[in-house]
């Protein structure tokens, strides 16, 4: 910081009114991918082949190397997309396991992970041969490297576009309140990865079907659904984000991204 800086004496205007990192989740077959395909000037990176039946500006990725290659193409094109969608984060976790093993192998404790024999084959006493996956390491050591891998990939994607959308599956969590058990909806992400990404996000929205032709995007926090938002216009908001009409799907992304 410049030593000649001045302390602010008045409110500093907000830099953005809309979420720069948005997390969306829902139950299966609600229509997340079709909804996201309608977002203007966006690129959907399909990590689990979920967009095969949807017309969209999309590209498939099956590895971290694929994501890096896509990123280089985007940079070469001078970052043309206003939004990049990662669909889904559960698939990204799986995709990042080999990358996590590479990160681990570069550490002192992981130097034997990819140990090779004289003829270049994987040695039987290598960590990879013994444990199969880094997630099988004792005491959950491998999960810290998976967190690092996922975080690095998300941070890389954030350099490619002003706004990133992370699409997540839902999982049911059994909770207890006032002696009664009930099921809550939460993000299907591994342990601390969920905490890291949710803490970094500007908004977490839950998509649900209101009736046979209308979807609602909810940022309302409750006992049963973990949502929330920093932008003022999204706090506890319930937005009718899409509706199927005789002329096709009509979406209202302008109610989420207002600047």
XYZ file of C-alpha atoms in Angstrom, residues 2-3 7 86 92 95 110 169 200 203 226 251:
12
model
C 1.218 3.493 -0.865
C 2.246 5.235 2.363
C -8.501 7.078 5.075
C -18.708 -25.191 -14.660
C -14.885 -31.349 -11.274
C -11.634 -34.652 -12.627
C 4.673 -37.762 -1.942
C -25.801 -31.413 -7.256
C -15.756 -17.324 -1.574
C -24.448 -15.880 -3.800
C -28.658 -23.584 2.605
C -35.657 -16.773 -18.702
